[in-house]
Amino acid sequence: MSLNSTAFSHPPYFLLIGIPGLEKEQFWIAFPFCIMYAIAVLGNITLVLLIKAEPSLHEPMYFFLAMLAFTDLVLSTSTLPKMLGIFWLSSGEIGFLSCLAQMFFIHTFSSVESGMLMAMALDRYIAVCFPLRHSSILSVPVVVALGSLVLVRGVLLLIPVCFLLRRLPFCQHHIISHSYCEHMAVVKLACGDTRLNVIYGLFVAFIVTGSDMILISVSYTMILRVVMRLSSTEARLKVFSTCTSHVCVILAFYVPALFTCFCHRFGKSIPPHIHIMVANLYLLLPPMLNPIVYGVRTKKLRERVV
């Protein structure tokens, strides 16, 4: 009896439909997505190998950048291969446990990405406000500990999400109007009480995104105060130039992330295909842009590549 109940509660597979309303066009949409993924993989692998091989890049900023690059590789690879299978081969089936695994990796490493951006903002704050103590404050053990804490935070916060979903009955609902197993898209299929899932999802989003964005904002406010006190225009421009690349990366990550989050809760009037397109770009755009932005804007990296 319990076996039948479990089978009824958890469908053997879900069916991802891709981009709702653009099922005919998504074959062609896949081509730019594939190019973006190729750039992301090539760029981030190059960054990791370059930072590992070059002793002059063994500094806190570049260690955090290598962690960010690794996170981007996991994040994009968790979604793109399956997404291309949906778009090109109409292969939308994904097993129940595989769906939970994909969801875990996507949301865990989104949390890690946010944490890495916060750590890099902290690094810029210490470099600008305490330049003489930068290397002693952010020593290699401290950098490794900070990176480990960000990863552990993501894992510990996301494990309950999977357990909370496993307890829900899904009846006969198994078609996900999305390109990947996003938490709220799966929760909406459940035919049981989902209030705890929704509340915990909002809690995780607030704890991760909220706390990281506050710390990033405080860091850059302090940096701005120090920069405005500098008497040399050249020194001001140098600091602004160093921080501009990081601000661009932050905006590329948080703007679509917040749009996607609020769409699920409050954006009933937003067309589904726009919501899903932004949700796809949220996991593709930052991994593609990060190595390009840092490669172009960071002199040491630019010199090593050239």
mmCIF file of C-alpha atoms in Angstrom:
data_model
loop_
_atom_site.group_PDB
_atom_site.id
_atom_site.type_symbol
_atom_site.label_atom_id
_atom_site.label_comp_id
_atom_site.label_asym_id
_atom_site.label_seq_id
_atom_site.Cartn_x
_atom_site.Cartn_y
_atom_site.Cartn_z
ATOM 1 C CA MET A 1 0.000 0.000 0.000
ATOM 2 C CA SER A 2 2.810 2.400 0.954
ATOM 3 C CA LEU A 3 4.652 1.504 -2.267
ATOM 4 C CA ASN A 4 1.609 2.433 -4.375
ATOM 5 C CA SER A 5 1.172 5.604 -2.342
ATOM 6 C CA THR A 6 4.795 6.581 -2.952
ATOM 7 C CA ALA A 7 4.497 5.886 -6.664
ATOM 8 C CA PHE A 8 1.340 7.984 -6.778
ATOM 9 C CA SER A 9 2.890 10.797 -4.732
ATOM 10 C CA HIS A 10 6.100 10.992 -6.730
ATOM 11 C CA PRO A 11 5.818 10.672 -10.515
ATOM 12 C CA PRO A 12 8.630 8.606 -12.071
ATOM 13 C CA TYR A 13 9.591 11.620 -14.158
ATOM 14 C CA PHE A 14 8.752 15.256 -14.868
ATOM 15 C CA LEU A 15 8.393 16.729 -18.348
ATOM 16 C CA LEU A 16 10.222 20.021 -18.939
ATOM 17 C CA ILE A 17 8.603 21.898 -21.825
ATOM 18 C CA GLY A 18 11.315 24.550 -22.304
ATOM 19 C CA ILE A 19 10.030 28.076 -22.904
ATOM 20 C CA PRO A 20 6.213 28.218 -22.665
ATOM 21 C CA GLY A 21 4.721 29.897 -25.732
ATOM 22 C CA LEU A 22 7.947 29.622 -27.729
ATOM 23 C CA GLU A 23 8.021 25.856 -28.287
ATOM 24 C CA LYS A 24 8.426 26.291 -32.077
ATOM 25 C CA GLU A 25 11.041 29.054 -31.811
ATOM 26 C CA GLN A 26 13.174 27.453 -29.083
ATOM 27 C CA PHE A 27 15.030 25.277 -31.638
ATOM 28 C CA TRP A 28 16.639 28.500 -32.945
ATOM 29 C CA ILE A 29 16.911 30.107 -29.485
ATOM 30 C CA ALA A 30 19.163 27.189 -28.539
ATOM 31 C CA PHE A 31 21.933 28.341 -30.902
ATOM 32 C CA PRO A 32 22.806 31.611 -29.066
ATOM 33 C CA PHE A 33 22.393 29.733 -25.772
ATOM 34 C CA CYS A 34 24.893 27.136 -26.966
ATOM 35 C CA ILE A 35 27.374 29.857 -28.008
ATOM 36 C CA MET A 36 26.995 31.563 -24.604
ATOM 37 C CA TYR A 37 27.618 28.231 -22.856
ATOM 38 C CA ALA A 38 30.729 27.534 -24.971
ATOM 39 C CA ILE A 39 32.126 31.003 -24.121
ATOM 40 C CA ALA A 40 31.319 30.444 -20.432
ATOM 41 C CA VAL A 41 33.064 27.045 -20.317
ATOM 42 C CA LEU A 42 36.124 28.157 -22.296
ATOM 43 C CA GLY A 43 36.470 31.467 -20.435
ATOM 44 C CA ASN A 44 36.052 30.073 -16.926
ATOM 45 C CA ILE A 45 38.335 27.061 -17.477
ATOM 46 C CA THR A 46 40.963 29.470 -18.864
ATOM 47 C CA LEU A 47 40.613 31.693 -15.766
ATOM 48 C CA VAL A 48 40.991 28.779 -13.332
ATOM 49 C CA LEU A 49 44.041 27.329 -15.147
ATOM 50 C CA LEU A 50 45.646 30.759 -15.549
ATOM 51 C CA ILE A 51 45.276 31.656 -11.863
ATOM 52 C CA LYS A 52 46.514 28.204 -10.811
ATOM 53 C CA ALA A 53 49.596 28.331 -13.070
ATOM 54 C CA GLU A 54 50.695 31.955 -12.539
ATOM 55 C CA PRO A 55 52.309 32.643 -9.101
ATOM 56 C CA SER A 56 51.860 36.423 -9.468
ATOM 57 C CA LEU A 57 48.076 35.864 -9.476
ATOM 58 C CA HIS A 58 48.103 34.063 -6.130
ATOM 59 C CA GLU A 59 46.352 36.949 -4.352
ATOM 60 C CA PRO A 60 42.954 37.086 -2.567
ATOM 61 C CA MET A 61 41.192 38.808 -5.475
ATOM 62 C CA TYR A 62 42.274 36.131 -7.966
ATOM 63 C CA PHE A 63 41.592 33.238 -5.576
ATOM 64 C CA PHE A 64 38.017 34.522 -5.202
ATOM 65 C CA LEU A 65 37.841 34.945 -8.975
ATOM 66 C CA ALA A 66 38.936 31.304 -9.476
ATOM 67 C CA MET A 67 36.221 30.182 -7.027
ATOM 68 C CA LEU A 68 33.680 32.293 -8.928
ATOM 69 C CA ALA A 69 34.805 30.738 -12.224
ATOM 70 C CA PHE A 70 34.420 27.204 -10.818
ATOM 71 C CA THR A 71 30.960 28.125 -9.492
ATOM 72 C CA ASP A 72 29.974 29.453 -12.925
ATOM 73 C CA LEU A 73 31.088 26.197 -14.561
ATOM 74 C CA VAL A 74 28.913 24.122 -12.206
ATOM 75 C CA LEU A 75 25.965 26.503 -12.502
ATOM 76 C CA SER A 76 25.879 26.610 -16.313
ATOM 77 C CA THR A 77 26.642 22.888 -16.732
ATOM 78 C CA SER A 78 23.801 21.976 -14.348
ATOM 79 C CA THR A 79 21.296 23.471 -16.789
ATOM 80 C CA LEU A 80 22.576 23.936 -20.342
ATOM 81 C CA PRO A 81 23.159 20.358 -21.568
ATOM 82 C CA LYS A 82 19.631 19.340 -20.520
ATOM 83 C CA MET A 83 18.187 22.605 -21.860
ATOM 84 C CA LEU A 84 19.767 22.006 -25.282
ATOM 85 C CA GLY A 85 18.336 18.481 -25.227
ATOM 86 C CA ILE A 86 14.859 19.962 -24.719
ATOM 87 C CA PHE A 87 15.270 22.612 -27.418
ATOM 88 C CA TRP A 88 16.912 20.456 -30.096
ATOM 89 C CA LEU A 89 15.810 16.883 -29.357
ATOM 90 C CA SER A 90 12.501 17.425 -27.518
ATOM 91 C CA SER A 91 14.061 15.384 -24.698
ATOM 92 C CA GLY A 92 12.180 16.970 -21.807
ATOM 93 C CA GLU A 93 11.852 13.940 -19.527
ATOM 94 C CA ILE A 94 13.798 14.119 -16.272
ATOM 95 C CA GLY A 95 13.531 11.600 -13.434
ATOM 96 C CA PHE A 96 12.100 12.748 -10.109
ATOM 97 C CA LEU A 97 15.399 12.341 -8.236
ATOM 98 C CA SER A 98 17.384 13.796 -11.148
ATOM 99 C CA CYS A 99 15.105 16.828 -11.030
ATOM 100 C CA LEU A 100 15.766 17.250 -7.301
ATOM 101 C CA ALA A 101 19.518 16.877 -7.927
ATOM 102 C CA GLN A 102 19.460 19.504 -10.686
ATOM 103 C CA MET A 103 17.457 21.846 -8.437
ATOM 104 C CA PHE A 104 19.931 21.312 -5.584
ATOM 105 C CA PHE A 105 22.963 22.168 -7.747
ATOM 106 C CA ILE A 106 21.309 25.184 -9.384
ATOM 107 C CA HIS A 107 20.129 26.805 -6.161
ATOM 108 C CA THR A 108 23.170 25.801 -4.075
ATOM 109 C CA PHE A 109 25.636 27.259 -6.570
ATOM 110 C CA SER A 110 23.458 30.338 -7.136
ATOM 111 C CA SER A 111 23.880 30.873 -3.390
ATOM 112 C CA VAL A 112 27.650 30.250 -3.715
ATOM 113 C CA GLU A 113 27.842 32.737 -6.621
ATOM 114 C CA SER A 114 26.127 35.374 -4.468
ATOM 115 C CA GLY A 115 28.533 34.608 -1.618
ATOM 116 C CA MET A 116 31.553 34.887 -3.921
ATOM 117 C CA LEU A 117 30.406 38.313 -5.137
ATOM 118 C CA MET A 118 30.033 39.370 -1.499
ATOM 119 C CA ALA A 119 33.534 38.049 -0.674
ATOM 120 C CA MET A 120 34.997 39.932 -3.655
ATOM 121 C CA ALA A 121 33.285 43.133 -2.508
ATOM 122 C CA LEU A 122 34.834 42.582 0.927
ATOM 123 C CA ASP A 123 38.227 42.090 -0.732
ATOM 124 C CA ARG A 124 37.850 45.410 -2.627
ATOM 125 C CA TYR A 125 36.799 47.164 0.602
ATOM 126 C CA ILE A 126 39.883 45.934 2.503
ATOM 127 C CA ALA A 127 42.193 46.676 -0.475
ATOM 128 C CA VAL A 128 40.941 50.290 -0.718
ATOM 129 C CA CYS A 129 40.344 51.122 2.955
ATOM 130 C CA PHE A 130 43.209 49.132 4.549
ATOM 131 C CA PRO A 131 45.780 48.726 1.734
ATOM 132 C CA LEU A 132 48.770 48.114 4.040
ATOM 133 C CA ARG A 133 46.983 45.353 5.963
ATOM 134 C CA HIS A 134 45.247 43.733 2.985
ATOM 135 C CA SER A 135 47.508 40.679 2.683
ATOM 136 C CA SER A 136 47.580 40.078 6.458
ATOM 137 C CA ILE A 137 43.784 40.385 6.879
ATOM 138 C CA LEU A 138 42.936 38.272 3.810
ATOM 139 C CA SER A 139 45.619 35.605 4.117
ATOM 140 C CA VAL A 140 45.316 32.362 2.119
ATOM 141 C CA PRO A 141 43.764 30.408 5.074
ATOM 142 C CA VAL A 142 41.191 33.193 5.546
ATOM 143 C CA VAL A 143 40.319 33.175 1.825
ATOM 144 C CA VAL A 144 39.933 29.369 1.830
ATOM 145 C CA ALA A 145 37.829 29.513 5.030
ATOM 146 C CA LEU A 146 35.572 32.218 3.560
ATOM 147 C CA GLY A 147 35.086 30.223 0.346
ATOM 148 C CA SER A 148 34.340 27.068 2.357
ATOM 149 C CA LEU A 149 31.794 28.876 4.545
ATOM 150 C CA VAL A 150 29.974 30.197 1.462
ATOM 151 C CA LEU A 151 29.791 26.649 0.025
ATOM 152 C CA VAL A 152 28.655 25.101 3.327
ATOM 153 C CA ARG A 153 26.000 27.832 3.725
ATOM 154 C CA GLY A 154 24.572 26.977 0.299
ATOM 155 C CA VAL A 155 24.545 23.220 0.937
ATOM 156 C CA LEU A 156 22.980 23.471 4.421
ATOM 157 C CA LEU A 157 20.275 25.906 3.297
ATOM 158 C CA LEU A 158 19.319 23.901 0.196
ATOM 159 C CA ILE A 159 19.231 20.361 1.619
ATOM 160 C CA PRO A 160 15.895 21.082 3.420
ATOM 161 C CA VAL A 161 14.397 22.329 0.127
ATOM 162 C CA CYS A 162 14.829 18.848 -1.400
ATOM 163 C CA PHE A 163 13.437 17.074 1.681
ATOM 164 C CA LEU A 164 10.434 19.400 1.820
ATOM 165 C CA LEU A 165 9.685 18.658 -1.843
ATOM 166 C CA ARG A 166 9.998 14.894 -1.368
ATOM 167 C CA ARG A 167 7.229 14.930 1.248
ATOM 168 C CA LEU A 168 4.726 16.538 -1.184
ATOM 169 C CA PRO A 169 2.219 14.529 -3.258
ATOM 170 C CA PHE A 170 2.210 15.426 -6.960
ATOM 171 C CA CYS A 171 -0.847 13.392 -8.031
ATOM 172 C CA GLN A 172 -0.860 13.305 -11.848
ATOM 173 C CA HIS A 173 0.856 16.679 -12.301
ATOM 174 C CA HIS A 174 4.244 16.215 -13.950
ATOM 175 C CA ILE A 175 4.562 18.905 -16.686
ATOM 176 C CA ILE A 176 6.964 21.694 -15.632
ATOM 177 C CA SER A 177 6.500 24.967 -17.535
ATOM 178 C CA HIS A 178 10.199 25.716 -17.411
ATOM 179 C CA SER A 179 13.555 24.842 -19.015
ATOM 180 C CA TYR A 180 15.003 23.368 -15.819
ATOM 181 C CA CYS A 181 13.890 22.164 -12.384
ATOM 182 C CA GLU A 182 13.469 25.497 -10.628
ATOM 183 C CA HIS A 183 12.174 25.261 -7.062
ATOM 184 C CA MET A 184 8.930 27.252 -7.339
ATOM 185 C CA ALA A 185 8.119 25.794 -10.774
ATOM 186 C CA VAL A 186 8.152 22.300 -9.207
ATOM 187 C CA VAL A 187 6.341 23.387 -6.024
ATOM 188 C CA LYS A 188 3.448 24.697 -8.148
ATOM 189 C CA LEU A 189 2.814 21.143 -9.425
ATOM 190 C CA ALA A 190 2.196 19.734 -5.949
ATOM 191 C CA CYS A 191 -1.376 18.990 -4.940
ATOM 192 C CA GLY A 192 -0.659 19.134 -1.193
ATOM 193 C CA ASP A 193 -0.076 22.014 1.228
ATOM 194 C CA THR A 194 2.936 23.960 -0.094
ATOM 195 C CA ARG A 195 2.942 26.847 2.399
ATOM 196 C CA LEU A 196 6.035 25.549 4.222
ATOM 197 C CA ASN A 197 7.920 25.193 0.909
ATOM 198 C CA VAL A 198 7.017 28.730 -0.154
ATOM 199 C CA ILE A 199 7.906 30.224 3.244
ATOM 200 C CA TYR A 200 11.231 28.367 3.436
ATOM 201 C CA GLY A 201 12.058 29.343 -0.165
ATOM 202 C CA LEU A 202 11.477 33.014 0.670
ATOM 203 C CA PHE A 203 13.526 32.610 3.858
ATOM 204 C CA VAL A 204 16.510 31.197 1.912
ATOM 205 C CA ALA A 205 16.238 33.947 -0.726
ATOM 206 C CA PHE A 206 16.140 36.608 1.994
ATOM 207 C CA ILE A 207 19.025 35.121 4.009
ATOM 208 C CA VAL A 208 21.298 34.640 0.989
ATOM 209 C CA THR A 209 20.449 37.468 -1.408
ATOM 210 C CA GLY A 210 19.393 39.944 1.266
ATOM 211 C CA SER A 211 22.446 39.545 3.520
ATOM 212 C CA ASP A 212 24.918 39.442 0.613
ATOM 213 C CA MET A 213 23.444 42.515 -1.069
ATOM 214 C CA ILE A 214 23.517 44.445 2.226
ATOM 215 C CA LEU A 215 27.190 43.562 2.779
ATOM 216 C CA ILE A 216 28.042 44.438 -0.843
ATOM 217 C CA SER A 217 26.226 47.785 -0.521
ATOM 218 C CA VAL A 218 27.994 48.613 2.763
ATOM 219 C CA SER A 219 31.386 47.676 1.257
ATOM 220 C CA TYR A 220 30.920 49.930 -1.759
ATOM 221 C CA THR A 221 29.534 52.780 0.342
ATOM 222 C CA MET A 222 32.695 52.667 2.455
ATOM 223 C CA ILE A 223 34.861 52.456 -0.693
ATOM 224 C CA LEU A 224 33.060 55.468 -2.167
ATOM 225 C CA ARG A 225 33.642 57.490 1.005
ATOM 226 C CA VAL A 226 37.378 56.734 0.916
ATOM 227 C CA VAL A 227 37.644 57.438 -2.822
ATOM 228 C CA MET A 228 35.925 60.831 -2.527
ATOM 229 C CA ARG A 229 38.546 61.879 0.051
ATOM 230 C CA LEU A 230 41.452 61.168 -2.315
ATOM 231 C CA SER A 231 43.099 64.345 -3.548
ATOM 232 C CA SER A 232 44.513 62.786 -6.720
ATOM 233 C CA THR A 233 42.113 62.472 -9.652
ATOM 234 C CA GLU A 234 44.314 59.725 -11.104
ATOM 235 C CA ALA A 235 44.068 57.711 -7.881
ATOM 236 C CA ARG A 236 40.269 58.101 -7.875
ATOM 237 C CA LEU A 237 40.008 56.905 -11.465
ATOM 238 C CA LYS A 238 42.233 53.901 -10.731
ATOM 239 C CA VAL A 239 40.023 52.774 -7.823
ATOM 240 C CA PHE A 240 36.838 53.381 -9.816
ATOM 241 C CA SER A 241 38.254 51.376 -12.723
ATOM 242 C CA THR A 242 39.135 48.464 -10.440
ATOM 243 C CA CYS A 243 35.649 48.395 -8.900
ATOM 244 C CA THR A 244 33.647 48.982 -12.105
ATOM 245 C CA SER A 245 34.150 45.430 -13.381
ATOM 246 C CA HIS A 246 32.896 43.987 -10.100
ATOM 247 C CA VAL A 247 29.820 46.243 -10.075
ATOM 248 C CA CYS A 248 28.964 45.144 -13.661
ATOM 249 C CA VAL A 249 29.187 41.476 -12.645
ATOM 250 C CA ILE A 250 27.033 42.122 -9.549
ATOM 251 C CA LEU A 251 24.305 43.797 -11.625
ATOM 252 C CA ALA A 252 24.388 41.024 -14.276
ATOM 253 C CA PHE A 253 23.743 38.451 -11.515
ATOM 254 C CA TYR A 254 21.317 40.165 -9.127
ATOM 255 C CA VAL A 255 19.005 42.001 -11.582
ATOM 256 C CA PRO A 256 17.732 38.845 -13.393
ATOM 257 C CA ALA A 257 17.870 36.858 -10.117
ATOM 258 C CA LEU A 258 15.549 39.309 -8.328
ATOM 259 C CA PHE A 259 13.301 39.580 -11.404
ATOM 260 C CA THR A 260 12.915 35.767 -11.484
ATOM 261 C CA CYS A 261 12.271 35.549 -7.740
ATOM 262 C CA PHE A 262 9.602 38.263 -7.727
ATOM 263 C CA CYS A 263 7.946 36.906 -10.899
ATOM 264 C CA HIS A 264 6.989 33.670 -9.123
ATOM 265 C CA ARG A 265 5.376 35.505 -6.225
ATOM 266 C CA PHE A 266 4.004 38.739 -7.670
ATOM 267 C CA GLY A 267 4.436 38.767 -11.472
ATOM 268 C CA LYS A 268 1.185 37.126 -12.558
ATOM 269 C CA SER A 269 0.767 39.626 -15.410
ATOM 270 C CA ILE A 270 4.252 38.977 -16.882
ATOM 271 C CA PRO A 271 4.094 36.623 -19.929
ATOM 272 C CA PRO A 272 5.553 33.170 -19.077
ATOM 273 C CA HIS A 273 8.014 33.206 -21.999
ATOM 274 C CA ILE A 274 9.591 36.471 -20.749
ATOM 275 C CA HIS A 275 9.876 35.083 -17.218
ATOM 276 C CA ILE A 276 11.494 31.832 -18.418
ATOM 277 C CA MET A 277 13.851 33.613 -20.851
ATOM 278 C CA VAL A 278 15.121 35.843 -18.024
ATOM 279 C CA ALA A 279 15.415 32.787 -15.739
ATOM 280 C CA ASN A 280 17.551 31.070 -18.414
ATOM 281 C CA LEU A 281 19.745 34.139 -18.937
ATOM 282 C CA TYR A 282 20.186 34.421 -15.156
ATOM 283 C CA LEU A 283 22.108 31.122 -15.222
ATOM 284 C CA LEU A 284 23.903 31.823 -18.518
ATOM 285 C CA LEU A 285 24.748 35.517 -18.674
ATOM 286 C CA PRO A 286 26.932 35.861 -15.526
ATOM 287 C CA PRO A 287 29.025 32.714 -16.312
ATOM 288 C CA MET A 288 29.633 34.074 -19.831
ATOM 289 C CA LEU A 289 30.287 37.686 -18.792
ATOM 290 C CA ASN A 290 32.488 37.114 -15.730
ATOM 291 C CA PRO A 291 35.643 35.892 -17.535
ATOM 292 C CA ILE A 292 35.178 38.494 -20.306
ATOM 293 C CA VAL A 293 34.673 41.421 -17.902
ATOM 294 C CA TYR A 294 37.525 40.433 -15.574
ATOM 295 C CA GLY A 295 39.807 39.490 -18.480
ATOM 296 C CA VAL A 296 39.333 42.875 -20.157
ATOM 297 C CA ARG A 297 39.225 45.051 -17.031
ATOM 298 C CA THR A 298 41.997 43.404 -14.976
ATOM 299 C CA LYS A 299 45.449 44.392 -16.206
ATOM 300 C CA LYS A 300 47.334 41.400 -14.751
ATOM 301 C CA LEU A 301 44.936 38.921 -16.361
ATOM 302 C CA ARG A 302 44.948 40.776 -19.650
ATOM 303 C CA GLU A 303 48.764 40.705 -19.758
ATOM 304 C CA ARG A 304 48.879 36.952 -19.028
ATOM 305 C CA VAL A 305 46.331 36.143 -21.752
ATOM 306 C CA VAL A 306 48.053 38.349 -24.359
#
